[in-house]
Amino acid sequence: MMNHMDASSLAGRTPKFVVEVLYNFFPSDKQHLTLTQYEKVKVIETHESNWWIGERANGEVGLFPANYVRRVQDITEESPRHKEKTFQKPVSYDPNKNKKTKEEQLQKRKQLASQLGLGGLDLDDLLSEDEDDVLSSEDEQEKPPQPTTLTKQSSTASLKSQPSLPSQQVTTTINPQNAAGKFVTEEAYEKKKKELQEALQKQLEDQKTKTRQAEEIQKLKEELQKAKAEVDEARKVTTPRTTPRGGATTTTASQSVVDLDKKQKELERDFEKKKKDLEKEFEKKQREADQELEKKKREMEKEIDKQAEKKQKDFIKEAEKQNSASSEMQKTIEKLKQKNTQLEEKVVTLDKSIVDMKQKHTKELKEAADKLKEQKEGSLKHAQLKIVRMKKQIQAVKLENEYLKVETQEMQKEFLASLHKISSTGLKKLMDGYKDLEEKYKKELKERRLLYNQLQDLKGNIRVNLRVRPLLPEDGQTENCIECVDDKEVKVYDKEAKKSYKFEFDSVFGIDSTQAQVFEDVKPLATSILDGYNVCIFAYGQTGSGKTFTMEGPPNNRGVNYNTLDEVFFMIKERKGEYSYEVEVAVMEIYNENLHDLLTKDKTKLEIMLSNKVSVPGLTRIKVNSSDDVRKVLSQGYENRATGSNNINAHSSRSHCIVSVFVEGVNLYTQQKLSGKLHLIDLAGSERLKRTDVKGDRLKEAQSINKSLSALGDVISALSSKKGHIPYRNSKLTSLLQDSLGGNSKMLMFVNVSPTVESCPETLCSLGFAQRARTVELGKAQKNIVSQGTASTSGSNSNN
Ligand SMILES: Nc1ncnc2c1ncn2[C@@H]1O[C@H](COP(=O)(O)OP(=O)(O)OP(=O)(O)O)[C@@H](O)[C@H]1O
């Protein structure tokens, strides 16, 4: 098959004949011609494979299938292939080789007649066919092959009803490679050949029989000839002896002649009879052979008709199938074209709508940006107004407070002055009034604190609460150097320096403050953890100032750690149905600048990984589902801390204990995910040790504590001066608290102080440290939003 159809390479060739295409032909490549039904194609080259090269009317040259065409016009002489259509036996034949002239045939006849000695006996009738048969019997194999053509009038009569049939099939040459229809198979050809050979064999045998008969006749003739010669001889002998003396002999001779004549006549009669018998028998056999041949011929024609009809039907079926496939294909192409047009239209529409959407989106974005700007400006103004209003309210509350103080004092005076005058009922009345007044005062204080906290939230200050522990029996005979002026102010009297100092804090809890009161200020932070904030609460102060009491608390009077986690679980319960939370707890200790896991017995040092987030690989985090779980986990941690030390009190004052709570929350409506982290830290004692007083391990411990607390101080002062670099990495403590000290977290610091005069210098140091921390403005804290979920979160982002 040709790989490339180039019109120019075939231009010089002469078209052989023209064919008409019977069915549509749609090729899948460019080498083949796309042909439609009844299209005329000039055949340039034919191939055995039945893929011919043709040229279309538009000059296009390519391959096409020869099976589905019919020849309609010759252009040059018949192609070699066309000649092949005649069935030929594969023998060479020289038509002149055995050509016998009429004269030769006549000569032969005469020769034979004279051999027979029949003289005038006419053997023409006998030899008219026999001679040819005799001749042909010798040369049968040399006979020229005759094309065997069957006229298919009978079969085509039924096929003519098919309009699409090629006309050349009306007369079909028995040829295994019939290009028009190919409906005569190789088997049919072989069968026919065999039949013809058999017929030929039969003819040959007939000829042999005839030859045998002819030989017999010849023999008879010779006998006749011999007898005739004897008769002649006898005649010659008898004729001179015809005398009266020899009358008997003559009579005998005459008798012999008569006998001989008689015999001759008998012989002639026999011969005649035998000849006639032979002729009859020959004719009979001839008839039978003819009949047989005729019968075979009819059978074969029938068979061929049958096969032709079957092949024709198959061919029509196949053609119809192809035709319907091609029309299906055309339909599909048409459909695809339509779909393509529709798609193109859709693309145009989509392009248009994208442009429209873009314009709309840009417009909306601009509007939203404007609106946001307005809102921002509005909310800033609103916050400022709120601050002013709050300040006024605080002022008013302060005035009210002052007024109440004065009123109380006056009432007290009045009460004392009129005490002896009034009756017991009057006293009760007065007491009730006083209680009522006290209630009002407490309520006012609570409201004032709430407002104050809101203000602090807005400002983002580190909140600092002061707690003064009561004097303890172990303090011995000593004086109190601290006076809590009110819930925010404290006065410290330095006996040595004979000086008093005033400090103001966010909350001041005096010697008689309860754990519940202290926790009241912490409570909102528990909610903040669930809202996705990082919270850090720590207790700072000298050894024995009440840090552990405030944070951990004795078993019967639990402090911030337990109360905060209780509150966390209380809030989780409250939010059930709206949020789903997971809480994990870890307990650690920093001792001598080494971080240890307190939830395992393993004392391996833990490392802190700092990237965007702080992480401690290998740290044990236990999932807790209730306050009871929390109690178990914390007890385990504190137990491990105690187990590792000889003197737990001494040890606890020289190490930082950290309880970390990790909260993951999902809003069940919006699927927004939040993560909050809480660090509850009981710091080591902050007292400064004189270098001369400490040696060895104590010195190392003191240096480590000093390092971490100064690092904490440095971080706080860097945050307060809003420096770009915050030195978190200077200690294990500040490294661990990096994401909870500063920018997006909430901080609460408890400053614990001892009221004893002896502790006064340390107390002043602690209060100075706390005072500085209080000035730090972190700005508004930010939520940790892990993922936004499906909420329409305009205005709810990580800055909330
Ligand atoms: N508010 C308080 N009410 C009653 N007792 C208190 C209070 N604060 C502290 N104490 C008692 O004071 C003592 C010292 O307190 P605590 O152990 O909490 O101090 P600390 O600062 O944690 O010391 P260290 O850091 O050395 O452990 C304890 O006996 C404790 O019970």
mmCIF file with all atom_site columns, N, CA and C in Angstrom, residues 327-385:
data_model
loop_
_atom_site.group_PDB
_atom_site.id
_atom_site.type_symbol
_atom_site.label_atom_id
_atom_site.label_alt_id
_atom_site.label_comp_id
_atom_site.label_asym_id
_atom_site.label_entity_id
_atom_site.label_seq_id
_atom_site.pdbx_PDB_ins_code
_atom_site.Cartn_x
_atom_site.Cartn_y
_atom_site.Cartn_z
_atom_site.occupancy
_atom_site.B_iso_or_equiv
_atom_site.pdbx_formal_charge
_atom_site.auth_seq_id
_atom_site.auth_comp_id
_atom_site.auth_asym_id
_atom_site.auth_atom_id
_atom_site.pdbx_PDB_model_num
ATOM 1   N N  . SER A 1 327 ? -24.083 6.971  7.330  1.00 0.00 ? 327 SER A N  1
ATOM 2   C CA . SER A 1 327 ? -25.091 8.009  7.567  1.00 0.00 ? 327 SER A CA 1
ATOM 3   C C  . SER A 1 327 ? -25.170 8.329  9.056  1.00 0.00 ? 327 SER A C  1
ATOM 4   N N  . GLU A 1 328 ? -24.943 7.283  9.893  1.00 0.00 ? 328 GLU A N  1
ATOM 5   C CA . GLU A 1 328 ? -24.882 7.515  11.352 1.00 0.00 ? 328 GLU A CA 1
ATOM 6   C C  . GLU A 1 328 ? -23.761 8.478  11.683 1.00 0.00 ? 328 GLU A C  1
ATOM 7   N N  . MET A 1 329 ? -22.625 8.185  10.996 1.00 0.00 ? 329 MET A N  1
ATOM 8   C CA . MET A 1 329 ? -21.450 9.022  11.239 1.00 0.00 ? 329 MET A CA 1
ATOM 9   C C  . MET A 1 329 ? -21.729 10.462 10.827 1.00 0.00 ? 329 MET A C  1
ATOM 10  N N  . GLN A 1 330 ? -22.423 10.582 9.666  1.00 0.00 ? 330 GLN A N  1
ATOM 11  C CA . GLN A 1 330 ? -22.761 11.932 9.198  1.00 0.00 ? 330 GLN A CA 1
ATOM 12  C C  . GLN A 1 330 ? -23.648 12.627 10.212 1.00 0.00 ? 330 GLN A C  1
ATOM 13  N N  . LYS A 1 331 ? -24.626 11.819 10.721 1.00 0.00 ? 331 LYS A N  1
ATOM 14  C CA . LYS A 1 331 ? -25.532 12.386 11.725 1.00 0.00 ? 331 LYS A CA 1
ATOM 15  C C  . LYS A 1 331 ? -24.745 12.847 12.945 1.00 0.00 ? 331 LYS A C  1
ATOM 16  N N  . THR A 1 332 ? -23.806 11.955 13.391 1.00 0.00 ? 332 THR A N  1
ATOM 17  C CA . THR A 1 332 ? -22.984 12.293 14.572 1.00 0.00 ? 332 THR A CA 1
ATOM 18  C C  . THR A 1 332 ? -22.186 13.558 14.296 1.00 0.00 ? 332 THR A C  1
ATOM 19  N N  . ILE A 1 333 ? -21.596 13.616 13.081 1.00 0.00 ? 333 ILE A N  1
ATOM 20  C CA . ILE A 1 333 ? -20.802 14.805 12.731 1.00 0.00 ? 333 ILE A CA 1
ATOM 21  C C  . ILE A 1 333 ? -21.684 16.042 12.801 1.00 0.00 ? 333 ILE A C  1
ATOM 22  N N  . GLU A 1 334 ? -22.916 15.862 12.260 1.00 0.00 ? 334 GLU A N  1
ATOM 23  C CA . GLU A 1 334 ? -23.867 16.991 12.251 1.00 0.00 ? 334 GLU A CA 1
ATOM 24  C C  . GLU A 1 334 ? -24.168 17.424 13.684 1.00 0.00 ? 334 GLU A C  1
ATOM 25  N N  . LYS A 1 335 ? -24.417 16.381 14.521 1.00 0.00 ? 335 LYS A N  1
ATOM 26  C CA . LYS A 1 335 ? -24.726 16.660 15.936 1.00 0.00 ? 335 LYS A CA 1
ATOM 27  C C  . LYS A 1 335 ? -23.561 17.367 16.606 1.00 0.00 ? 335 LYS A C  1
ATOM 28  N N  . LEU A 1 336 ? -22.342 16.846 16.334 1.00 0.00 ? 336 LEU A N  1
ATOM 29  C CA . LEU A 1 336 ? -21.139 17.442 16.927 1.00 0.00 ? 336 LEU A CA 1
ATOM 30  C C  . LEU A 1 336 ? -20.976 18.883 16.496 1.00 0.00 ? 336 LEU A C  1
ATOM 31  N N  . LYS A 1 337 ? -21.280 19.093 15.206 1.00 0.00 ? 337 LYS A N  1
ATOM 32  C CA . LYS A 1 337 ? -21.174 20.471 14.696 1.00 0.00 ? 337 LYS A CA 1
ATOM 33  C C  . LYS A 1 337 ? -22.121 21.381 15.463 1.00 0.00 ? 337 LYS A C  1
ATOM 34  N N  . GLN A 1 338 ? -23.379 20.838 15.633 1.00 0.00 ? 338 GLN A N  1
ATOM 35  C CA . GLN A 1 338 ? -24.391 21.627 16.354 1.00 0.00 ? 338 GLN A CA 1
ATOM 36  C C  . GLN A 1 338 ? -23.929 21.907 17.779 1.00 0.00 ? 338 GLN A C  1
ATOM 37  N N  . LYS A 1 339 ? -23.380 20.846 18.404 1.00 0.00 ? 339 LYS A N  1
ATOM 38  C CA . LYS A 1 339 ? -22.914 20.968 19.784 1.00 0.00 ? 339 LYS A CA 1
ATOM 39  C C  . LYS A 1 339 ? -21.795 21.987 19.864 1.00 0.00 ? 339 LYS A C  1
ATOM 40  N N  . ASN A 1 340 ? -20.904 21.918 18.883 1.00 0.00 ? 340 ASN A N  1
ATOM 41  C CA . ASN A 1 340 ? -19.787 22.854 18.815 1.00 0.00 ? 340 ASN A CA 1
ATOM 42  C C  . ASN A 1 340 ? -20.291 24.288 18.738 1.00 0.00 ? 340 ASN A C  1
ATOM 43  N N  . THR A 1 341 ? -21.295 24.473 17.857 1.00 0.00 ? 341 THR A N  1
ATOM 44  C CA . THR A 1 341 ? -21.866 25.820 17.713 1.00 0.00 ? 341 THR A CA 1
ATOM 45  C C  . THR A 1 341 ? -22.463 26.262 19.039 1.00 0.00 ? 341 THR A C  1
ATOM 46  N N  . GLN A 1 342 ? -23.206 25.315 19.675 1.00 0.00 ? 342 GLN A N  1
ATOM 47  C CA . GLN A 1 342 ? -23.818 25.660 20.965 1.00 0.00 ? 342 GLN A CA 1
ATOM 48  C C  . GLN A 1 342 ? -22.754 26.027 21.994 1.00 0.00 ? 342 GLN A C  1
ATOM 49  N N  . LEU A 1 343 ? -21.670 25.211 21.991 1.00 0.00 ? 343 LEU A N  1
ATOM 50  C CA . LEU A 1 343 ? -20.587 25.464 22.949 1.00 0.00 ? 343 LEU A CA 1
ATOM 51  C C  . LEU A 1 343 ? -19.942 26.814 22.698 1.00 0.00 ? 343 LEU A C  1
ATOM 52  N N  . GLU A 1 344 ? -19.738 27.089 21.409 1.00 0.00 ? 344 GLU A N  1
ATOM 53  C CA . GLU A 1 344 ? -19.136 28.383 21.070 1.00 0.00 ? 344 GLU A CA 1
ATOM 54  C C  . GLU A 1 344 ? -20.016 29.518 21.571 1.00 0.00 ? 344 GLU A C  1
ATOM 55  N N  . GLU A 1 345 ? -21.343 29.314 21.363 1.00 0.00 ? 345 GLU A N  1
ATOM 56  C CA . GLU A 1 345 ? -22.279 30.341 21.846 1.00 0.00 ? 345 GLU A CA 1
ATOM 57  C C  . GLU A 1 345 ? -22.185 30.475 23.364 1.00 0.00 ? 345 GLU A C  1
ATOM 58  N N  . LYS A 1 346 ? -22.098 29.282 24.017 1.00 0.00 ? 346 LYS A N  1
ATOM 59  C CA . LYS A 1 346 ? -22.007 29.286 25.479 1.00 0.00 ? 346 LYS A CA 1
ATOM 60  C C  . LYS A 1 346 ? -20.753 30.000 25.946 1.00 0.00 ? 346 LYS A C  1
ATOM 61  N N  . VAL A 1 347 ? -19.623 29.712 25.253 1.00 0.00 ? 347 VAL A N  1
ATOM 62  C CA . VAL A 1 347 ? -18.351 30.350 25.609 1.00 0.00 ? 347 VAL A CA 1
ATOM 63  C C  . VAL A 1 347 ? -18.481 31.862 25.513 1.00 0.00 ? 347 VAL A C  1
ATOM 64  N N  . VAL A 1 348 ? -19.132 32.295 24.422 1.00 0.00 ? 348 VAL A N  1
ATOM 65  C CA . VAL A 1 348 ? -19.312 33.743 24.233 1.00 0.00 ? 348 VAL A CA 1
ATOM 66  C C  . VAL A 1 348 ? -20.134 34.295 25.393 1.00 0.00 ? 348 VAL A C  1
ATOM 67  N N  . THR A 1 349 ? -21.250 33.568 25.717 1.00 0.00 ? 349 THR A N  1
ATOM 68  C CA . THR A 1 349 ? -22.111 34.019 26.828 1.00 0.00 ? 349 THR A CA 1
ATOM 69  C C  . THR A 1 349 ? -21.337 34.039 28.135 1.00 0.00 ? 349 THR A C  1
ATOM 70  N N  . LEU A 1 350 ? -20.542 32.955 28.337 1.00 0.00 ? 350 LEU A N  1
ATOM 71  C CA . LEU A 1 350 ? -19.760 32.871 29.580 1.00 0.00 ? 350 LEU A CA 1
ATOM 72  C C  . LEU A 1 350 ? -18.754 34.006 29.678 1.00 0.00 ? 350 LEU A C  1
ATOM 73  N N  . ASP A 1 351 ? -18.064 34.248 28.550 1.00 0.00 ? 351 ASP A N  1
ATOM 74  C CA . ASP A 1 351 ? -17.087 35.343 28.518 1.00 0.00 ? 351 ASP A CA 1
ATOM 75  C C  . ASP A 1 351 ? -17.754 36.639 28.947 1.00 0.00 ? 351 ASP A C  1
ATOM 76  N N  . LYS A 1 352 ? -18.965 36.810 28.379 1.00 0.00 ? 352 LYS A N  1
ATOM 77  C CA . LYS A 1 352 ? -19.695 38.048 28.658 1.00 0.00 ? 352 LYS A CA 1
ATOM 78  C C  . LYS A 1 352 ? -20.032 38.101 30.157 1.00 0.00 ? 352 LYS A C  1
ATOM 79  N N  . SER A 1 353 ? -20.546 36.950 30.647 1.00 0.00 ? 353 SER A N  1
ATOM 80  C CA . SER A 1 353 ? -20.951 36.963 32.056 1.00 0.00 ? 353 SER A CA 1
ATOM 81  C C  . SER A 1 353 ? -19.753 37.110 32.984 1.00 0.00 ? 353 SER A C  1
ATOM 82  N N  . ILE A 1 354 ? -18.566 36.565 32.551 1.00 0.00 ? 354 ILE A N  1
ATOM 83  C CA . ILE A 1 354 ? -17.350 36.732 33.372 1.00 0.00 ? 354 ILE A CA 1
ATOM 84  C C  . ILE A 1 354 ? -16.987 38.214 33.449 1.00 0.00 ? 354 ILE A C  1
ATOM 85  N N  . VAL A 1 355 ? -17.053 38.860 32.286 1.00 0.00 ? 355 VAL A N  1
ATOM 86  C CA . VAL A 1 355 ? -16.744 40.301 32.254 1.00 0.00 ? 355 VAL A CA 1
ATOM 87  C C  . VAL A 1 355 ? -17.719 41.045 33.167 1.00 0.00 ? 355 VAL A C  1
ATOM 88  N N  . ASP A 1 356 ? -19.034 40.690 33.016 1.00 0.00 ? 356 ASP A N  1
ATOM 89  C CA . ASP A 1 356 ? -20.055 41.343 33.859 1.00 0.00 ? 356 ASP A CA 1
ATOM 90  C C  . ASP A 1 356 ? -19.772 41.112 35.330 1.00 0.00 ? 356 ASP A C  1
ATOM 91  N N  . MET A 1 357 ? -19.457 39.805 35.635 1.00 0.00 ? 357 MET A N  1
ATOM 92  C CA . MET A 1 357 ? -19.195 39.453 37.040 1.00 0.00 ? 357 MET A CA 1
ATOM 93  C C  . MET A 1 357 ? -17.995 40.203 37.585 1.00 0.00 ? 357 MET A C  1
ATOM 94  N N  . LYS A 1 358 ? -16.946 40.269 36.731 1.00 0.00 ? 358 LYS A N  1
ATOM 95  C CA . LYS A 1 358 ? -15.735 40.975 37.147 1.00 0.00 ? 358 LYS A CA 1
ATOM 96  C C  . LYS A 1 358 ? -16.075 42.422 37.487 1.00 0.00 ? 358 LYS A C  1
ATOM 97  N N  . GLN A 1 359 ? -16.854 43.031 36.571 1.00 0.00 ? 359 GLN A N  1
ATOM 98  C CA . GLN A 1 359 ? -17.224 44.430 36.794 1.00 0.00 ? 359 GLN A CA 1
ATOM 99  C C  . GLN A 1 359 ? -18.017 44.567 38.089 1.00 0.00 ? 359 GLN A C  1
ATOM 100 N N  . LYS A 1 360 ? -18.992 43.621 38.224 1.00 0.00 ? 360 LYS A N  1
ATOM 101 C CA . LYS A 1 360 ? -19.854 43.655 39.405 1.00 0.00 ? 360 LYS A CA 1
ATOM 102 C C  . LYS A 1 360 ? -19.027 43.452 40.676 1.00 0.00 ? 360 LYS A C  1
ATOM 103 N N  . HIS A 1 361 ? -18.111 42.461 40.571 1.00 0.00 ? 361 HIS A N  1
ATOM 104 C CA . HIS A 1 361 ? -17.270 42.113 41.717 1.00 0.00 ? 361 HIS A CA 1
ATOM 105 C C  . HIS A 1 361 ? -16.401 43.305 42.116 1.00 0.00 ? 361 HIS A C  1
ATOM 106 N N  . THR A 1 362 ? -15.777 43.934 41.110 1.00 0.00 ? 362 THR A N  1
ATOM 107 C CA . THR A 1 362 ? -14.924 45.101 41.371 1.00 0.00 ? 362 THR A CA 1
ATOM 108 C C  . THR A 1 362 ? -15.740 46.193 42.070 1.00 0.00 ? 362 THR A C  1
ATOM 109 N N  . LYS A 1 363 ? -16.968 46.382 41.535 1.00 0.00 ? 363 LYS A N  1
ATOM 110 C CA . LYS A 1 363 ? -17.837 47.416 42.105 1.00 0.00 ? 363 LYS A CA 1
ATOM 111 C C  . LYS A 1 363 ? -18.155 47.065 43.568 1.00 0.00 ? 363 LYS A C  1
ATOM 112 N N  . GLU A 1 364 ? -18.527 45.789 43.763 1.00 0.00 ? 364 GLU A N  1
ATOM 113 C CA . GLU A 1 364 ? -18.884 45.347 45.123 1.00 0.00 ? 364 GLU A CA 1
ATOM 114 C C  . GLU A 1 364 ? -17.705 45.463 46.083 1.00 0.00 ? 364 GLU A C  1
ATOM 115 N N  . LEU A 1 365 ? -16.521 45.074 45.553 1.00 0.00 ? 365 LEU A N  1
ATOM 116 C CA . LEU A 1 365 ? -15.313 45.155 46.376 1.00 0.00 ? 365 LEU A CA 1
ATOM 117 C C  . LEU A 1 365 ? -15.048 46.591 46.804 1.00 0.00 ? 365 LEU A C  1
ATOM 118 N N  . LYS A 1 366 ? -15.225 47.473 45.838 1.00 0.00 ? 366 LYS A N  1
ATOM 119 C CA . LYS A 1 366 ? -14.976 48.895 46.106 1.00 0.00 ? 366 LYS A CA 1
ATOM 120 C C  . LYS A 1 366 ? -15.957 49.378 47.173 1.00 0.00 ? 366 LYS A C  1
ATOM 121 N N  . GLU A 1 367 ? -17.218 48.980 46.964 1.00 0.00 ? 367 GLU A N  1
ATOM 122 C CA . GLU A 1 367 ? -18.250 49.391 47.925 1.00 0.00 ? 367 GLU A CA 1
ATOM 123 C C  . GLU A 1 367 ? -17.947 48.845 49.316 1.00 0.00 ? 367 GLU A C  1
ATOM 124 N N  . ALA A 1 368 ? -17.542 47.524 49.316 1.00 0.00 ? 368 ALA A N  1
ATOM 125 C CA . ALA A 1 368 ? -17.241 46.877 50.597 1.00 0.00 ? 368 ALA A CA 1
ATOM 126 C C  . ALA A 1 368 ? -16.061 47.557 51.287 1.00 0.00 ? 368 ALA A C  1
ATOM 127 N N  . ALA A 1 369 ? -15.032 47.878 50.458 1.00 0.00 ? 369 ALA A N  1
ATOM 128 C CA . ALA A 1 369 ? -13.849 48.539 51.019 1.00 0.00 ? 369 ALA A CA 1
ATOM 129 C C  . ALA A 1 369 ? -14.230 49.885 51.625 1.00 0.00 ? 369 ALA A C  1
ATOM 130 N N  . ASP A 1 370 ? -15.070 50.611 50.872 1.00 0.00 ? 370 ASP A N  1
ATOM 131 C CA . ASP A 1 370 ? -15.527 51.926 51.379 1.00 0.00 ? 370 ASP A CA 1
ATOM 132 C C  . ASP A 1 370 ? -16.269 51.755 52.691 1.00 0.00 ? 370 ASP A C  1
ATOM 133 N N  . LYS A 1 371 ? -17.162 50.739 52.661 1.00 0.00 ? 371 LYS A N  1
ATOM 134 C CA . LYS A 1 371 ? -17.995 50.493 53.839 1.00 0.00 ? 371 LYS A CA 1
ATOM 135 C C  . LYS A 1 371 ? -17.119 50.122 55.046 1.00 0.00 ? 371 LYS A C  1
ATOM 136 N N  . LEU A 1 372 ? -16.122 49.227 54.753 1.00 0.00 ? 372 LEU A N  1
ATOM 137 C CA . LEU A 1 372 ? -15.218 48.776 55.809 1.00 0.00 ? 372 LEU A CA 1
ATOM 138 C C  . LEU A 1 372 ? -14.456 49.955 56.403 1.00 0.00 ? 372 LEU A C  1
ATOM 139 N N  . LYS A 1 373 ? -14.015 50.824 55.475 1.00 0.00 ? 373 LYS A N  1
ATOM 140 C CA . LYS A 1 373 ? -13.268 52.010 55.899 1.00 0.00 ? 373 LYS A CA 1
ATOM 141 C C  . LYS A 1 373 ? -14.143 52.842 56.837 1.00 0.00 ? 373 LYS A C  1
ATOM 142 N N  . GLU A 1 374 ? -15.404 53.025 56.361 1.00 0.00 ? 374 GLU A N  1
ATOM 143 C CA . GLU A 1 374 ? -16.345 53.826 57.173 1.00 0.00 ? 374 GLU A CA 1
ATOM 144 C C  . GLU A 1 374 ? -16.543 53.180 58.535 1.00 0.00 ? 374 GLU A C  1
ATOM 145 N N  . GLN A 1 375 ? -16.738 51.813 58.452 1.00 0.00 ? 375 GLN A N  1
ATOM 146 C CA . GLN A 1 375 ? -16.979 51.077 59.706 1.00 0.00 ? 375 GLN A CA 1
ATOM 147 C C  . GLN A 1 375 ? -15.794 51.192 60.653 1.00 0.00 ? 375 GLN A C  1
ATOM 148 N N  . LYS A 1 376 ? -14.586 51.050 60.063 1.00 0.00 ? 376 LYS A N  1
ATOM 149 C CA . LYS A 1 376 ? -13.361 51.102 60.857 1.00 0.00 ? 376 LYS A CA 1
ATOM 150 C C  . LYS A 1 376 ? -13.264 52.442 61.557 1.00 0.00 ? 376 LYS A C  1
ATOM 151 N N  . GLU A 1 377 ? -13.458 53.471 60.713 1.00 0.00 ? 377 GLU A N  1
ATOM 152 C CA . GLU A 1 377 ? -13.388 54.820 61.276 1.00 0.00 ? 377 GLU A CA 1
ATOM 153 C C  . GLU A 1 377 ? -14.439 54.988 62.369 1.00 0.00 ? 377 GLU A C  1
ATOM 154 N N  . GLY A 1 378 ? -15.647 54.447 62.019 1.00 0.00 ? 378 GLY A N  1
ATOM 155 C CA . GLY A 1 378 ? -16.776 54.544 62.965 1.00 0.00 ? 378 GLY A CA 1
ATOM 156 C C  . GLY A 1 378 ? -16.467 53.827 64.264 1.00 0.00 ? 378 GLY A C  1
ATOM 157 N N  . SER A 1 379 ? -15.932 52.558 64.111 1.00 0.00 ? 379 SER A N  1
ATOM 158 C CA . SER A 1 379 ? -15.693 51.769 65.320 1.00 0.00 ? 379 SER A CA 1
ATOM 159 C C  . SER A 1 379 ? -14.572 52.362 66.157 1.00 0.00 ? 379 SER A C  1
ATOM 160 N N  . LEU A 1 380 ? -13.565 52.967 65.465 1.00 0.00 ? 380 LEU A N  1
ATOM 161 C CA . LEU A 1 380 ? -12.480 53.626 66.188 1.00 0.00 ? 380 LEU A CA 1
ATOM 162 C C  . LEU A 1 380 ? -13.031 54.792 67.007 1.00 0.00 ? 380 LEU A C  1
ATOM 163 N N  . LYS A 1 381 ? -13.886 55.559 66.324 1.00 0.00 ? 381 LYS A N  1
ATOM 164 C CA . LYS A 1 381 ? -14.502 56.700 67.005 1.00 0.00 ? 381 LYS A CA 1
ATOM 165 C C  . LYS A 1 381 ? -15.338 56.197 68.166 1.00 0.00 ? 381 LYS A C  1
ATOM 166 N N  . HIS A 1 382 ? -16.070 55.085 67.843 1.00 0.00 ? 382 HIS A N  1
ATOM 167 C CA . HIS A 1 382 ? -16.946 54.505 68.856 1.00 0.00 ? 382 HIS A CA 1
ATOM 168 C C  . HIS A 1 382 ? -16.138 54.059 70.079 1.00 0.00 ? 382 HIS A C  1
ATOM 169 N N  . ALA A 1 383 ? -14.966 53.384 69.789 1.00 0.00 ? 383 ALA A N  1
ATOM 170 C CA . ALA A 1 383 ? -14.116 52.901 70.885 1.00 0.00 ? 383 ALA A CA 1
ATOM 171 C C  . ALA A 1 383 ? -13.583 54.075 71.695 1.00 0.00 ? 383 ALA A C  1
ATOM 172 N N  . GLN A 1 384 ? -13.166 55.111 70.950 1.00 0.00 ? 384 GLN A N  1
ATOM 173 C CA . GLN A 1 384 ? -12.641 56.288 71.651 1.00 0.00 ? 384 GLN A CA 1
ATOM 174 C C  . GLN A 1 384 ? -13.722 56.904 72.541 1.00 0.00 ? 384 GLN A C  1
ATOM 175 N N  . LEU A 1 385 ? -14.926 56.992 71.946 1.00 0.00 ? 385 LEU A N  1
ATOM 176 C CA . LEU A 1 385 ? -16.057 57.547 72.711 1.00 0.00 ? 385 LEU A CA 1
ATOM 177 C C  . LEU A 1 385 ? -16.328 56.703 73.948 1.00 0.00 ? 385 LEU A C  1
#
